[in-house]
mmCIF file of C-alpha atoms and ligand atoms in Angstrom:
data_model
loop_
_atom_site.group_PDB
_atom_site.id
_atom_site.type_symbol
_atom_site.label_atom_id
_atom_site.label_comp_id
_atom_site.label_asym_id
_atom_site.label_seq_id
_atom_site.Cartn_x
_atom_site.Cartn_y
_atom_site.Cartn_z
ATOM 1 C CA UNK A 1 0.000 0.000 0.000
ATOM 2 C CA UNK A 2 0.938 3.770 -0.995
ATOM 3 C CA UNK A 3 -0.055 6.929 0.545
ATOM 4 C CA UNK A 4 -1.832 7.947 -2.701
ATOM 5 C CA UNK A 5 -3.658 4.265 -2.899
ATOM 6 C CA UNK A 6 -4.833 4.733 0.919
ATOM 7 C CA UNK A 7 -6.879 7.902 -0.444
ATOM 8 C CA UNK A 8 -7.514 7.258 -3.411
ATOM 9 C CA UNK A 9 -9.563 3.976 -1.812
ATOM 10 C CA UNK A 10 -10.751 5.764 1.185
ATOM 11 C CA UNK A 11 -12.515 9.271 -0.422
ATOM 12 C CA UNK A 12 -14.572 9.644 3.008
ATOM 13 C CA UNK A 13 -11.322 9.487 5.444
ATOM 14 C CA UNK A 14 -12.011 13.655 5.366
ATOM 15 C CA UNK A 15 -10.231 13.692 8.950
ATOM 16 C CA UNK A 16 -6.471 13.614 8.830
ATOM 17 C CA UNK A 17 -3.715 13.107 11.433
ATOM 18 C CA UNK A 18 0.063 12.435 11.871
ATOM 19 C CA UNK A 19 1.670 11.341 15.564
ATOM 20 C CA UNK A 20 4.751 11.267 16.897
ATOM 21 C CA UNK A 21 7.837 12.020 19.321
ATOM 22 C CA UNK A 22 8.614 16.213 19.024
ATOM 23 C CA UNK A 23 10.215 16.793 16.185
ATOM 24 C CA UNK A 24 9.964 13.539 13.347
ATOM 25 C CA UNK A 25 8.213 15.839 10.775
ATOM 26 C CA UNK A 26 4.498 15.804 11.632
ATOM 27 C CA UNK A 27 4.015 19.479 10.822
ATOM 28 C CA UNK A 28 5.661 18.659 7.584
ATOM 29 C CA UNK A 29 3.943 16.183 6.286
ATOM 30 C CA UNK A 30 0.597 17.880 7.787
ATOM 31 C CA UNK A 31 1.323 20.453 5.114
ATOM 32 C CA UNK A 32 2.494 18.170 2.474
ATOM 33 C CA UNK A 33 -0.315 16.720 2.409
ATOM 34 C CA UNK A 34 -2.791 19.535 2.661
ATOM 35 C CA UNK A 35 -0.601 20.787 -0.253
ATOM 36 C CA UNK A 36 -1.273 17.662 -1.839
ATOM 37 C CA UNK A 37 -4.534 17.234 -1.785
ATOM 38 C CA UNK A 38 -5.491 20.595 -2.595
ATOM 39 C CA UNK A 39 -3.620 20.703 -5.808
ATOM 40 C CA UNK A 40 -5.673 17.260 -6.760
ATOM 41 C CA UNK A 41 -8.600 19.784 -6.602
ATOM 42 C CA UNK A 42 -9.801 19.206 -2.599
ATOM 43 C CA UNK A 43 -10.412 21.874 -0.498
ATOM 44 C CA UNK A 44 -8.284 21.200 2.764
ATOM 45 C CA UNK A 45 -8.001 22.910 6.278
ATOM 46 C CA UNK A 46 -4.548 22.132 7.903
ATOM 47 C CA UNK A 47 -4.742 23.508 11.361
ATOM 48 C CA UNK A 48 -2.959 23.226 14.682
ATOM 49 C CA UNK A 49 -3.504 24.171 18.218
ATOM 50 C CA UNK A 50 0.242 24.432 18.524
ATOM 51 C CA UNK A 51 1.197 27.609 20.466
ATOM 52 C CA UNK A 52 4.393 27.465 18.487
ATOM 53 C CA UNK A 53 2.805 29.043 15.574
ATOM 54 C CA UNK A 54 4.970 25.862 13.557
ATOM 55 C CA UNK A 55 2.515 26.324 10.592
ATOM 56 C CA UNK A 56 3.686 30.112 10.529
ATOM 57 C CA UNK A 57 7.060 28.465 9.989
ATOM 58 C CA UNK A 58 6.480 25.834 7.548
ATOM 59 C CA UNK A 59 4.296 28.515 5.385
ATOM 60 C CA UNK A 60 6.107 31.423 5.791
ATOM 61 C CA UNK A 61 2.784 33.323 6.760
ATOM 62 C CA UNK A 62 2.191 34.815 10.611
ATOM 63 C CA UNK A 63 -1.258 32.837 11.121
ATOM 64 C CA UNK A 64 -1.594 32.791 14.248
ATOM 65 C CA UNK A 65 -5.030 33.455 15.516
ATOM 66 C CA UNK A 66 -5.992 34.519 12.645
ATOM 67 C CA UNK A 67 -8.654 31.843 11.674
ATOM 68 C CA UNK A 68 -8.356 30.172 8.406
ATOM 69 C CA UNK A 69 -5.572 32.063 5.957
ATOM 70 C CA UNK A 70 -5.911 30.766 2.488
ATOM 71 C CA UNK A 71 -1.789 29.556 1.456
ATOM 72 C CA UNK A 72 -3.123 28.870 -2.291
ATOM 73 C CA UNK A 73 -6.460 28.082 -3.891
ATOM 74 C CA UNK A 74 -7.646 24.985 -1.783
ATOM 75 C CA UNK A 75 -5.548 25.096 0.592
ATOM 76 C CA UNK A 76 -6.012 26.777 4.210
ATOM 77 C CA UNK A 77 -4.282 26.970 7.191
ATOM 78 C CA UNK A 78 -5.091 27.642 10.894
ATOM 79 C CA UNK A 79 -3.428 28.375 14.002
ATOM 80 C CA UNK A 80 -5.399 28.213 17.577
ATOM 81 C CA UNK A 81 -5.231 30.460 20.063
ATOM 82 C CA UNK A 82 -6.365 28.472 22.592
ATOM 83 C CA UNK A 83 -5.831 31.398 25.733
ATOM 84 C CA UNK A 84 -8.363 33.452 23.446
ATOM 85 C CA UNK A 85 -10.956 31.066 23.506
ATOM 86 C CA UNK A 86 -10.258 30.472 27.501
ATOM 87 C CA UNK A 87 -10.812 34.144 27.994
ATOM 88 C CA UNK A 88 -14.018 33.877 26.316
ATOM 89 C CA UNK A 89 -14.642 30.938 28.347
ATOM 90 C CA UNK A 90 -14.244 33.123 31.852
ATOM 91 C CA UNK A 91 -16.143 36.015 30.090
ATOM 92 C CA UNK A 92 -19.341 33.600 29.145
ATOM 93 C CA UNK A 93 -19.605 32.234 32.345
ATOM 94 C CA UNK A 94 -19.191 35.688 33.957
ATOM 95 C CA UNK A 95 -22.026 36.310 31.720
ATOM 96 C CA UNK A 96 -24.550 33.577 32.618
ATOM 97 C CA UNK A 97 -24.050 34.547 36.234
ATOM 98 C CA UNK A 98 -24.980 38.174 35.678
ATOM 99 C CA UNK A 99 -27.736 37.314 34.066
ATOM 100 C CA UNK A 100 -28.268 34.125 36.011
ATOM 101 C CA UNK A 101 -28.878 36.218 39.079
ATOM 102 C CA UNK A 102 -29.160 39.390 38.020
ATOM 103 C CA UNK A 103 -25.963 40.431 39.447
ATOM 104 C CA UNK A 104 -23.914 43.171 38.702
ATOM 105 C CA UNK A 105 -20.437 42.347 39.519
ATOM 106 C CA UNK A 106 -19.304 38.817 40.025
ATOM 107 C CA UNK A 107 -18.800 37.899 43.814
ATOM 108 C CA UNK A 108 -14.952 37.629 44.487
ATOM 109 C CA UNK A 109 -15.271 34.321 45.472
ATOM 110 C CA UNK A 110 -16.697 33.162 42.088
ATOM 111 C CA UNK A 111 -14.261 35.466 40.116
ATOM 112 C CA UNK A 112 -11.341 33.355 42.328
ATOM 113 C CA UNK A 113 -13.080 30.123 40.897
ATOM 114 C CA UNK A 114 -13.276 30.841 37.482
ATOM 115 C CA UNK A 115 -9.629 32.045 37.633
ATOM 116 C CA UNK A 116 -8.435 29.115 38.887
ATOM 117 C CA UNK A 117 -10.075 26.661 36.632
ATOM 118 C CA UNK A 118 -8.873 28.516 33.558
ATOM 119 C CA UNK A 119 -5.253 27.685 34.838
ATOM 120 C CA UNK A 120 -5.850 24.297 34.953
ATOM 121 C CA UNK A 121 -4.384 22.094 32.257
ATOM 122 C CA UNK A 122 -8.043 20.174 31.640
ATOM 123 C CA UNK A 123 -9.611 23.768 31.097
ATOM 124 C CA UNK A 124 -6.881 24.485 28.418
ATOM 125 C CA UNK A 125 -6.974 20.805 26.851
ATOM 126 C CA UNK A 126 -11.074 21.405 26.552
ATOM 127 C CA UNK A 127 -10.781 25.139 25.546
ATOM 128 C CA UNK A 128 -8.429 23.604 22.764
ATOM 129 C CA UNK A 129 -10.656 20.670 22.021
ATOM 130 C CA UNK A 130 -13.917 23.260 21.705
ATOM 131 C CA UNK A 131 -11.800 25.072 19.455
ATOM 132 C CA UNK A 132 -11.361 21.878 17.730
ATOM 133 C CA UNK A 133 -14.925 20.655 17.506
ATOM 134 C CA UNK A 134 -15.881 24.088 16.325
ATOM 135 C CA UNK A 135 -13.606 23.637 12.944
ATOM 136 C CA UNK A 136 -14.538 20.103 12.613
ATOM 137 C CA UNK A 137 -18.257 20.193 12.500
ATOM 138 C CA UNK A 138 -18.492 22.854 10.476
ATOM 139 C CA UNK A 139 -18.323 21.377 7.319
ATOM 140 C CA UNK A 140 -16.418 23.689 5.167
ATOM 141 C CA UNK A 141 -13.795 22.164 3.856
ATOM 142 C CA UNK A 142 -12.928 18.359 2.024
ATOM 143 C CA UNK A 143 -10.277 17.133 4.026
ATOM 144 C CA UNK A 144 -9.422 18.367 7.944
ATOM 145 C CA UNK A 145 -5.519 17.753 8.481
ATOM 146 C CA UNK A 146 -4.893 18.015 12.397
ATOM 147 C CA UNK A 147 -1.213 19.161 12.838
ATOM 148 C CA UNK A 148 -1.042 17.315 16.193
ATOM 149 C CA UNK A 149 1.446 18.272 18.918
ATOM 150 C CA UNK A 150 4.307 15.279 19.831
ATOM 151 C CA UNK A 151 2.651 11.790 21.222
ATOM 152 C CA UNK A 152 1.851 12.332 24.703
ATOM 153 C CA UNK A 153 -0.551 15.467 24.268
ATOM 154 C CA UNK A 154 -1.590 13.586 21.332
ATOM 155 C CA UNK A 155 -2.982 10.695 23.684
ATOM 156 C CA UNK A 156 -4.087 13.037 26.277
ATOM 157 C CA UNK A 157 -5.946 14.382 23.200
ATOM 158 C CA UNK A 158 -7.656 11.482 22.006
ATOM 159 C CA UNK A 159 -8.696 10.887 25.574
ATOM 160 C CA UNK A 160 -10.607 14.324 25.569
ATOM 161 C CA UNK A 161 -14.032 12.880 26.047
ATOM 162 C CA UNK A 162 -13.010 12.038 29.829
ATOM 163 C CA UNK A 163 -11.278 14.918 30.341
ATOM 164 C CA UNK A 164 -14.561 17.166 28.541
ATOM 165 C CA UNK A 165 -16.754 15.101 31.330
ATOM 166 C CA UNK A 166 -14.588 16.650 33.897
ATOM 167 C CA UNK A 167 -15.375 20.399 32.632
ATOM 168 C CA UNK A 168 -18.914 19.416 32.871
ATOM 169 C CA UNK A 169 -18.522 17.996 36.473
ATOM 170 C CA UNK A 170 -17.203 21.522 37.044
ATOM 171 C CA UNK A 171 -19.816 23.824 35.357
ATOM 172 C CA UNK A 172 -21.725 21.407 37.842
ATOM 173 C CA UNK A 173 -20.039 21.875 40.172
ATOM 174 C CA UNK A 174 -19.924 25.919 39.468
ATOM 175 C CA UNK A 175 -23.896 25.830 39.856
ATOM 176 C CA UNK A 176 -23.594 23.680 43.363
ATOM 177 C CA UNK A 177 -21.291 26.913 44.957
ATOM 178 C CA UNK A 178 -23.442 29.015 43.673
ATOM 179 C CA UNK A 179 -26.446 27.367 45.616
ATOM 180 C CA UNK A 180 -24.965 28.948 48.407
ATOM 181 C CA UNK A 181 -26.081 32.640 46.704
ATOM 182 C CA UNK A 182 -29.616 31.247 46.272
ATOM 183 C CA UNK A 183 -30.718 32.925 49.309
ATOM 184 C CA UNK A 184 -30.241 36.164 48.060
ATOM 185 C CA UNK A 185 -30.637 35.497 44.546
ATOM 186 C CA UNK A 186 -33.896 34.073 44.731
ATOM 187 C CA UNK A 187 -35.385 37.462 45.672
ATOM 188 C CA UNK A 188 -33.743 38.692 42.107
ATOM 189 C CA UNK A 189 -34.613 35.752 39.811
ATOM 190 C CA UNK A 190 -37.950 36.254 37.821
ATOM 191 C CA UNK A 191 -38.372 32.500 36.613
ATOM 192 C CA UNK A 192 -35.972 29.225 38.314
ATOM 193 C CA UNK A 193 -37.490 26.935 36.607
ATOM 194 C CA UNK A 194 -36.760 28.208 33.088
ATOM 195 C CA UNK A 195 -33.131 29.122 34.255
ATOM 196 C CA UNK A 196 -32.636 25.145 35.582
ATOM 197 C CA UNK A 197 -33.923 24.361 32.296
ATOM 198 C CA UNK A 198 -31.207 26.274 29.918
ATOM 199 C CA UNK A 199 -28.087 25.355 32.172
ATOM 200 C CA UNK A 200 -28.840 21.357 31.496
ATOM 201 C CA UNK A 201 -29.639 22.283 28.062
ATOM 202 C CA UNK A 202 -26.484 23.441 27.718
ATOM 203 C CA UNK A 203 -24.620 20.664 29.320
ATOM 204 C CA UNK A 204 -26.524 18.350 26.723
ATOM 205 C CA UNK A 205 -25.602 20.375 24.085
ATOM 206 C CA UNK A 206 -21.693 20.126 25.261
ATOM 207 C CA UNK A 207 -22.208 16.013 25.626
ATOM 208 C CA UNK A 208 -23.796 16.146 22.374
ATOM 209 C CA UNK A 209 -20.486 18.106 21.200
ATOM 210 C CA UNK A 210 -18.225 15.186 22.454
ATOM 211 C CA UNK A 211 -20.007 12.114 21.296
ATOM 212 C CA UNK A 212 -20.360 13.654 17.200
ATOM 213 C CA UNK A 213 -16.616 14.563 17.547
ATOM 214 C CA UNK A 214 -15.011 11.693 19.432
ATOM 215 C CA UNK A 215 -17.077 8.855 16.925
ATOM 216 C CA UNK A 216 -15.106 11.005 14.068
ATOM 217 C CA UNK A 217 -12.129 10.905 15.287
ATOM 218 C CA UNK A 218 -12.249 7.036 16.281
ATOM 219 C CA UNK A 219 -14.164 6.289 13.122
ATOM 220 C CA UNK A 220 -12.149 4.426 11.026
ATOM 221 C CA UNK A 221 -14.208 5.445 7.896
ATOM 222 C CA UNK A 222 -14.041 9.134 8.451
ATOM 223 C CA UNK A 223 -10.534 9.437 10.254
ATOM 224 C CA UNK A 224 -7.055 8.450 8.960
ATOM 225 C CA UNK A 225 -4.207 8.594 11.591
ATOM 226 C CA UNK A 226 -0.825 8.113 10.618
ATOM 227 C CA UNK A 227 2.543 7.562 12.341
ATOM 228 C CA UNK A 228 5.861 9.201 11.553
ATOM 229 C CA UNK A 229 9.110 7.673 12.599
ATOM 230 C CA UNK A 230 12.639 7.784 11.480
ATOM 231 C CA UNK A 231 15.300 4.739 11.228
ATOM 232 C CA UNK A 232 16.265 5.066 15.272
ATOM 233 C CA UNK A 233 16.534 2.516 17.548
ATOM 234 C CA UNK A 234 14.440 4.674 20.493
ATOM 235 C CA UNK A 235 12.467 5.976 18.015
ATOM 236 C CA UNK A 236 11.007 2.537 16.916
ATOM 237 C CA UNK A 237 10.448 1.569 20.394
ATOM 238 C CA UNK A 238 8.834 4.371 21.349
ATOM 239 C CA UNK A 239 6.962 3.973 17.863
ATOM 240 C CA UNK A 240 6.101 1.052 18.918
ATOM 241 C CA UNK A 241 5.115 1.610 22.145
ATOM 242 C CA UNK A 242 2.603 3.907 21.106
ATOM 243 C CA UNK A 243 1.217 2.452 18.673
ATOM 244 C CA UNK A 244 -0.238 -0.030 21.842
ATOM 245 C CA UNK A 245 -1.634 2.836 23.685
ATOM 246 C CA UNK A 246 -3.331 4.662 20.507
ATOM 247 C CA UNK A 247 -5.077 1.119 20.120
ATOM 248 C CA UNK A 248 -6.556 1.505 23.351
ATOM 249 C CA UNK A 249 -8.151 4.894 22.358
ATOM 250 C CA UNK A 250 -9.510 2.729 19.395
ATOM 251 C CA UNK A 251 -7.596 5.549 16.972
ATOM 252 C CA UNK A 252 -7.816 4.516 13.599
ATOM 253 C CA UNK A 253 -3.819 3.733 12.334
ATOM 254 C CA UNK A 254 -3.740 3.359 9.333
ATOM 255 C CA UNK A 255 0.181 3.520 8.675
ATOM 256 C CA UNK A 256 3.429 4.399 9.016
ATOM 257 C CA UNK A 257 5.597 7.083 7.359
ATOM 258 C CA UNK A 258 9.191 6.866 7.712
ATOM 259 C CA UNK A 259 11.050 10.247 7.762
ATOM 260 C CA UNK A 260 14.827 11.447 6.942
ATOM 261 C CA UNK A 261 16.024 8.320 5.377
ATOM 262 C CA UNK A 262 19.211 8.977 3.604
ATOM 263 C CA UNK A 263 19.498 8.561 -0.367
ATOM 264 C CA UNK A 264 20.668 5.360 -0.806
ATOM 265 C CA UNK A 265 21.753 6.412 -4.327
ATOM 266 C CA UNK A 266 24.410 8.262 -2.504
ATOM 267 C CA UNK A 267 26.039 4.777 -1.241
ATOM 268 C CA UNK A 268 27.865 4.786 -5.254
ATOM 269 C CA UNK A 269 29.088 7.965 -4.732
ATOM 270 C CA UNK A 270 32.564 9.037 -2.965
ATOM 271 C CA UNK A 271 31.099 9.290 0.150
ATOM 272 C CA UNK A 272 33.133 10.178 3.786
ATOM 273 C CA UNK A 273 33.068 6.826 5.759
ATOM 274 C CA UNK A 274 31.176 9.395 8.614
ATOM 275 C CA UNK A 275 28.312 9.507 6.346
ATOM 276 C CA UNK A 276 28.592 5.626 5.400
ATOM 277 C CA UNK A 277 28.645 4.388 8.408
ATOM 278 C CA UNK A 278 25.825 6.585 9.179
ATOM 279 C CA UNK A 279 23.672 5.032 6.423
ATOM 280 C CA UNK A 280 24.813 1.369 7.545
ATOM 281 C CA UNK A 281 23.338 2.314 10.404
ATOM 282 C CA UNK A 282 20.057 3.619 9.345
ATOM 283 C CA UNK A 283 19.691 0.341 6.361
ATOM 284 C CA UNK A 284 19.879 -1.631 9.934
ATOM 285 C CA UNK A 285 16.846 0.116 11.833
ATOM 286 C CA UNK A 286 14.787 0.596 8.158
ATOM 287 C CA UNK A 287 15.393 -3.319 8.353
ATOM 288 C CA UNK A 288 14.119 -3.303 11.488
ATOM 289 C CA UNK A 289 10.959 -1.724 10.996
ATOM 290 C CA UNK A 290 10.256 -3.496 8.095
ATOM 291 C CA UNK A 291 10.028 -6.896 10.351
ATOM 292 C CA UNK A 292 7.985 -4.858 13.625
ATOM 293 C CA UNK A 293 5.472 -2.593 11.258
ATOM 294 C CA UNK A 294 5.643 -5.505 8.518
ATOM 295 C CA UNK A 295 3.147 -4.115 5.343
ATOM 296 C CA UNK A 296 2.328 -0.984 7.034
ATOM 297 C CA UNK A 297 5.101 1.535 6.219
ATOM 298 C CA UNK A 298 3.400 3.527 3.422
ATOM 299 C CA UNK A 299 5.963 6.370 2.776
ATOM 300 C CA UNK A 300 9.877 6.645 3.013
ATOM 301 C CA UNK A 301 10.706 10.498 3.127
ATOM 302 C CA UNK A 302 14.229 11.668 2.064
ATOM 303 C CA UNK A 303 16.422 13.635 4.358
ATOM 304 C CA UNK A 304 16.208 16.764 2.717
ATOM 305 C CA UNK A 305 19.699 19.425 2.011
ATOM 306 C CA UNK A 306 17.598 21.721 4.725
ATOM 307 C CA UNK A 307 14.834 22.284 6.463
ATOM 308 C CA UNK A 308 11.062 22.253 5.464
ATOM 309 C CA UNK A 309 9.544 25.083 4.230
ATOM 310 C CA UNK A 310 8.267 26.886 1.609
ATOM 311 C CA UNK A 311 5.517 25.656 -1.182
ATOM 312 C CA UNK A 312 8.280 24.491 -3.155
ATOM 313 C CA UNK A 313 10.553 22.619 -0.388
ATOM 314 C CA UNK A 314 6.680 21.348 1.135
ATOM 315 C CA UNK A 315 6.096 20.015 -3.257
ATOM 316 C CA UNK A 316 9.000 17.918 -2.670
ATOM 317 C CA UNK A 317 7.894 16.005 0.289
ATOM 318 C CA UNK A 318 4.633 15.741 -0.957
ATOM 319 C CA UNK A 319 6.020 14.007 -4.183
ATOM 320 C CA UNK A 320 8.010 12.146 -1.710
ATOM 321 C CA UNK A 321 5.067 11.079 0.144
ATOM 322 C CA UNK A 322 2.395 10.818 -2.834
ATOM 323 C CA UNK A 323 4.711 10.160 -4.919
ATOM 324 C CA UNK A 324 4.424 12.644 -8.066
ATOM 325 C CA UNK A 325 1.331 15.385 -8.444
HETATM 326 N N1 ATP B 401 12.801 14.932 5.532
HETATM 327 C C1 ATP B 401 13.284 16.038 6.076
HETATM 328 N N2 ATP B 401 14.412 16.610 5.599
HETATM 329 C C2 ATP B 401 14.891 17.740 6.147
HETATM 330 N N3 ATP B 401 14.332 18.368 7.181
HETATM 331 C C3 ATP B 401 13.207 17.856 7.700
HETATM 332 C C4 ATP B 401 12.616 16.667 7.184
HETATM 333 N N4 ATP B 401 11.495 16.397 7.896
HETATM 334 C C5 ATP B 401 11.400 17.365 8.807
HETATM 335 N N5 ATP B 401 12.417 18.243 8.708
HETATM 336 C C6 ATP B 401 12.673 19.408 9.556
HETATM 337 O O1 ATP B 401 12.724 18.967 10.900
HETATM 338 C C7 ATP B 401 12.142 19.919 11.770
HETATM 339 C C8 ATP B 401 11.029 19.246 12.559
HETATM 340 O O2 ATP B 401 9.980 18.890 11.673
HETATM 341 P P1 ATP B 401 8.448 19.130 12.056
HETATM 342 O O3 ATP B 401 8.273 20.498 12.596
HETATM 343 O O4 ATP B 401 7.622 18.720 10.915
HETATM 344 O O5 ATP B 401 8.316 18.073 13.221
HETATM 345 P P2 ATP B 401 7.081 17.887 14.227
HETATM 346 O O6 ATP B 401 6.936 16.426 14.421
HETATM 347 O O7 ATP B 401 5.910 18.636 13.758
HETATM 348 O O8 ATP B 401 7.658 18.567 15.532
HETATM 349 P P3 ATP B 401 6.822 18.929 16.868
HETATM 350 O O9 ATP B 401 6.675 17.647 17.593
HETATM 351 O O10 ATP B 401 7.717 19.897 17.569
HETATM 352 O O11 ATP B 401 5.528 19.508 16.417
HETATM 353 C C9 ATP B 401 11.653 21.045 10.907
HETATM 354 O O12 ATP B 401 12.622 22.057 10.917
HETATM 355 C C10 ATP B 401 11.541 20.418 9.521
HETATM 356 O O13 ATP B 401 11.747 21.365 8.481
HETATM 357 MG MG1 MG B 402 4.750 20.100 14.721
#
């Protein structure tokens, strides 16, 4: 199997992902093949939730927070700011409780809460995942390339649905302390029952959120998650490693992309024994995961003269990848 066969024979994968350690070339191939599949006429949204603007890099354009920026016909790319949508967060529920209970200024004690929940790491990872969900369900665009960040957020990621429960448990939670202003609130509020009412209407929409996004991404017909390694002995075993724990999440793998292989053409040249040895080395670990990912390694990826970026440095590892345009 190729990376142009796996899409050509699965048209309604429209989700697309690549995992792995910091630093293997998921951002690059993320863009390759957005770049890819645009130019074989599909609209595509690369995105990332990466503060490190890496999309900026790879591009050349400052994206950030911007919401989608068009790179070329087809092809768009956007950067998250997740802190952004968190202070929206703290400003909507600062919102429902003026309303709520007709208050004017938010009780010090419920200000102190909602600043401490937005510095917790779940309220970021759902803030992100909102963010997420809002791009996904929307519908605009053919293909949805996630740019994820290295492997561990990636899991913590794909385990969002527990985490998302939690952020309910603490809007809950939220309307349990603020029982304790009933007394005086009650005098204020015109209709309880109605207010009860739109609070667990929105917690049903938010579970309602989770479910239609978490069946994409663990639906193997919609979602397409691939692996990048490169020919290194920790590399494969933490490869490998991960590939275990992904299964648990049910993500759909669907390959594995090896990255910064060195020509082998290069092997008849007049070569430095440095750089021979070098590629001894590396024929030994592509060897290797030949035998442990046996008839899943889709891709091998050149190590390129310099770094990734630009349309026409991201062409070439999209021809490397697809294999032609
Ligand atoms: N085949 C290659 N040849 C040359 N340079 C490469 C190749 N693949 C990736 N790079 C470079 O390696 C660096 C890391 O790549 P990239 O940003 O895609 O990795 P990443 O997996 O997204 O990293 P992170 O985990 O930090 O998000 C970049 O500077 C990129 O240009
Ligand atoms: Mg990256």
């Amino acid at each position: 199997m190729s990376m142009r066969e796996i899409f050509a024979q699965n048209p309604d994968r429209r989700y697309i992902m690549f995992g792995g350690k910091g630093g293997l070339g998921k951002t690059t191939f993320s863009a390759a093949t957005a770049y890819w599949l645009a130019k074989q006429g599909h609209k595509v949204l690369v995105f990332s939730v990466d503060p490190q603007a890496s999309l900026s890099d790879i591009f050349k354009r400052d994206i950030f927070g911007k919401g989608p920026v068009m790179i070329m016909p087809n092809l768009y790319a956007q950067e998250i700011d997740a802190d952004q949508r968190i202070r929206e967060y703290q400003e909507e529920i600062r919102q429902k409780i003026r309303d709520m209970y007709g208050m004017d200024e938010i009780p010090e004690e419920i200000e102190n809460y909602i600043q401490a929940a937005a510095a917790e790491p779940a309220m970021e990872e759902s803030a992100i995942f909102d963010e997420v969900v809002d791009i996904v369900v929307s519908g605009d665009y053919d293909y949805y390339i996630y740019d994820l960040v290295p492997l561990g957020h990636a899991l913590y990621y794909l385990s969002m649905a527990s985490v998302y429960d939690q952020w309910i448990d603490k809007i809950t939670g939220l309307r349990e302390e603020m029982a304790e202003y009933d007394q005086v609130a009650k005098v204020m509020r015109r209709d309880q029952e109605s207010e009860e009412d739109k609070i667990l209407e929105e917690l049903q929409y938010i579970k309602h959120r989770i479910n239609a996004s978490s069946s994409i991404l663990t639906d193997k017909k919609k979602t397409a998650f691939y692996f990048v390694l490169t020919p290194e002995e920790m590399i494969i075993l933490d490869t490998k490693k991960a590939a275990g724990l992904f299964a648990k999440f049910d993500v759909p793998l669907c390959g594995y992309i090896v990255n910064r292989v060195i020509p082998a053409e290069l092997s008849s040249q007049n070569i430095p024994p440095y750089l021979r040895n070098r590629m001894e080395m590396q024929t030994t670990y592509l060897n290797k995961i030949n035998q442990i990912f046996s008839g899943e390694v889709l891709a091998h990826v050149p190590e390129f003269e310099r770094d990734i970026t630009g349309l026409p440095m991201i062409e070439e590892v999209a021809k490397a990848l697809f294999g032609g345009m």
